[in-house]
Amino acid sequence: MTIIQNRILAIAMITLATYVLPPVIKPNDIPQNLNSTSTKTISLTAESQETNTSPTINDMRFYAGDGEFILNGKPFIIKAAELHYPRIPREYWEHRIQMCKSLGMNTICLYVFWNAHEPEPDRFDFNGQNDLSEFINLCKKNDMYVILRPGPYVCAEWEMGGLPWWLLKKKEIRLRESDPYFLERVDRFQKAVAEEVAGLTIEDGGPIIMAQVENEYGSYGTDKNYVGQIRDMIRKNFGDRLTLFQCDWASNFMNNGLDDLIWTINFGTGANIDKQFAKLKEARPESPLMCSEFWSGWFDKWGGKHETRSADKMIAGITEMLDKNISFSLYMTHGGTNWGHWAGANSPGFAPDVTSYDYDAPINEHGAATPKYHALRKALAKYASGKPATMPKAIPTGKISKFSFTDVAPLFPNLPSPKTDVEIKTMEDYNQGFGSILYRTKLPATSTSTTLTVNDPHDFAQIFIDGMYIGKLDRRLGEKSIQIPPVKAGSQLDILVEAMGRINFGRAIKDFKGITDSVTLSENRDGHIFVCTLRNWEVFNLEDNMEFYDSMEFMPLGAFSPGEDGRLPMGVYRATFTVSKPADTFLNFASWGKGLAYVNGKPLGRFWEIGPQQTLYLPGCWLKKGDNEIVVFDIIGPREATTEGFDSPVLDQLQSVTPPLHRKNSEKLNLSMESPVASGSFIPGNGWQQLNFAQPSTGRYIGIEMLNSIHGDDLAAISELYFIDEKGERISRESWKIRYADSEDVESGNHAADKLYDLQESTYWSTASGAKYPHYIVIDLGSEKRISGMQYLPRMEAETPGAIKDFRIYVKSSDFNYSK
Ligand code: GLA
């Protein structure tokens, strides 16, 4: 057995010896035909824009100089606040920009969400919430520079990472690759954005100092050709004087780094900053340094513990960067809200994101300053001359007294007219992007209980036979099959599938909704399994929009009482409520099931009783004095059809009181009968380490026994873990499940064991305090695999808390034994 304890990517460094530094673009390189005589610098203040001395093109430039960024002829440290305009009510845009300015930032960094701007091919929308040029002009008005991140892919916990769902109408499309159709569509979108921001780049006197090419491509693949195509498209559309950059992780930025782009690194609070930039400094000693996403907090997923990050660590990171002249963008400075259906989902392990994008950011979801904000403002003041800009007036919050819904339109009697199809098709095949879809067919007669298998339900399926609820299949939990009782020939099977957000991260972004392949019924007759594929479907497309809800027939709610399950019918609920003084409020959905809510036609987003989010943010600017209308589509049915407005949000209440641990109560892994296939010791320090097995092993269940830690304490932690196949390639983690973890810290933070394969290097599995070595993890790979090694990433902090030392690996085809 050999242990290669080098950092994996150090291999890539060998190539650096021959690496040629890209030419730094300097003002002198600007095309000759542009006048370049004066060296006067300009500032973006309204007054200077109005002076008669017209600055020359050389002044109005932003570029990477030797070790520093140069703006208008002077060194410039970017202190950027990440904000996403579609996540903030337009009425509050300026308030949020001013909050960022007052915090001590000088730049706003923003994504452009392609799918929000092009809801249908060639129908571009830059109005209302999508008015990009208005938002940028507001930045300019408030003396804030802008970094534009036009994708096409953005990630951002936004539906499909910003890509429009209609791309999936071409089943074979290769997303984020050199697929001709994909590239053609990207080009049209980039052209539309470029037209929208025309005149707003720094060279034209606007605030946009630079633009990003693609987004963290390293966590998707290695394809410099494609990234180069996106770069060329941005140059073609936005002009070739705009400075361009790429962002990636320290572990993979070299994979797709293009010679003529600035390279920046993304990492979160607590990370070892010197280590993060070490490789970049070696590769490009003269490059200015920037953390283009310094994560202030984190996002929440349905059914997961609410995420928070320490303010002290965030501030320590920012001050360390500023002391070292490192630019940064604080992602998120203000997260806002995933209105309507815009929340995305993460993967591996389908993990749909909640509606709030509060992110535990310094400015909270509704735009108020948090203690994190005040502490950061104080810290940033030390790096600025003069007093911080005054904070804008806080937007008031208020309560709305409890009110009851009056009308309901139950779903089943209100279905739209169906389409018919022999085989199952996805939502996209019916030109439907969002909402729910009902598949209906007739069942053959069965004499025993049978297994109904849905391949695959995307994302939350409910099964009914002759109108009776049988059960649900929740994609988050990997549920695909359900037992159904014997039925008469011709019984009606209904499968109601609700789509949640499309996956926004990793290869799984090609995320079709509805049922993706087939539905089968299998019966065990005398030990023989008979499988029949169900066909001949009636399909009802239930779009999530007001038009569909308005088409329904409403009845007085008084005519209904809760069923045996304590729930009122699933369907659309309506009420009118009175507001005397509109103010921001948080509607309580704790007594509701799962669905979407709208007030005065504005989509507030998804709610789900499982939590952790229990209230939906309702901005005061969307309320009227007097009567307001609320519409709620609940696909499970409420326990009580009432709501009320709180004056603060509830974002941290999981319905289940038991933390989601990967271990049944007193279960203990028993390895007494097993022998390890490999063992070894990790070395101290940050970065990836690799163990190669002496011989490949085949199996489905992998047990990792951790014997002790580098620091001699009891903590064990893993940021990311991969197994590698015989070719040295990483084995896909799409179907992984954690079968067992001896201990998980879900108290002090969200460090459950599934964090070790969530594709996020900044999140991690950690044992709880007090739990002693040896520690154990068992991973179910989903199917048998041939494994020839393992890659391990310890935590990113300089001290690598929980760094593991000695360990043993066990591989088995069937599950391990567990004792009570
Ligand atoms: C990455 C992406 C962002 C966002 C963050 C996590 O850095 O670039 O869009 O998804 O992760 O919040």
Short mmCIF file of C-alpha atoms and ligand atoms in Angstrom, two decimals, residues 82 84 87 111 113 149 153-158 212 215-216 219 247 249 266-267 292-295 297-299 331-332 346 357 359 504-505 760 762, ligand 1:
data_model
loop_
_atom_site.label_atom_id
_atom_site.label_comp_id
_atom_site.label_asym_id
_atom_site.label_seq_id
_atom_site.Cartn_x
_atom_site.Cartn_y
_atom_site.Cartn_z
CA GLU A 82 -22.93 41.30 -2.98
CA HIS A 84 -29.06 40.55 -6.08
CA ARG A 87 -34.18 39.33 -4.55
CA TYR A 111 -25.31 38.47 -10.59
CA PHE A 113 -30.03 35.90 -13.50
CA ARG A 149 -21.53 38.83 -13.08
CA TYR A 153 -24.44 30.25 -15.02
CA VAL A 154 -24.37 31.84 -11.58
CA CYS A 155 -25.19 29.14 -8.98
CA ALA A 156 -26.41 31.50 -6.22
CA GLU A 157 -28.98 29.05 -4.79
CA TRP A 158 -31.20 30.34 -7.61
CA GLN A 212 -17.03 38.00 -14.46
CA ASN A 215 -18.87 31.13 -12.36
CA GLU A 216 -16.69 28.72 -10.42
CA SER A 219 -16.54 22.81 -9.53
CA CYS A 247 -13.60 33.19 -9.82
CA TRP A 249 -11.78 27.83 -5.41
CA ASN A 266 -13.81 32.29 -3.31
CA PHE A 267 -13.87 31.08 0.31
CA SER A 292 -14.53 37.48 -4.96
CA GLU A 293 -16.91 35.64 -2.64
CA PHE A 294 -16.18 35.80 1.04
CA TRP A 295 -19.16 33.96 2.50
CA GLY A 297 -23.11 33.16 6.28
CA TRP A 298 -24.78 30.30 4.42
CA PHE A 299 -28.11 29.29 2.90
CA TYR A 331 -21.25 37.28 -0.31
CA MET A 332 -23.93 38.02 0.79
CA ASN A 346 -28.29 21.81 -3.99
CA TYR A 357 -32.05 34.07 1.40
CA TYR A 359 -27.90 34.03 4.58
CA ASN A 504 -28.19 25.00 -9.08
CA PHE A 505 -24.85 23.34 -8.44
CA GLN A 760 -18.96 22.61 -0.83
CA SER A 762 -16.39 25.39 3.12
C1 GLA B 1 -20.49 29.80 -4.68
C2 GLA B 1 -21.27 30.41 -5.82
C3 GLA B 1 -22.33 31.35 -5.34
C4 GLA B 1 -23.10 30.75 -4.18
C5 GLA B 1 -22.14 30.38 -3.08
C6 GLA B 1 -22.79 29.74 -1.88
O1 GLA B 1 -19.52 30.62 -4.28
O2 GLA B 1 -20.43 31.07 -6.73
O3 GLA B 1 -23.17 31.65 -6.40
O4 GLA B 1 -23.77 29.64 -4.65
O5 GLA B 1 -21.24 29.43 -3.57
O6 GLA B 1 -23.75 30.54 -1.36
#
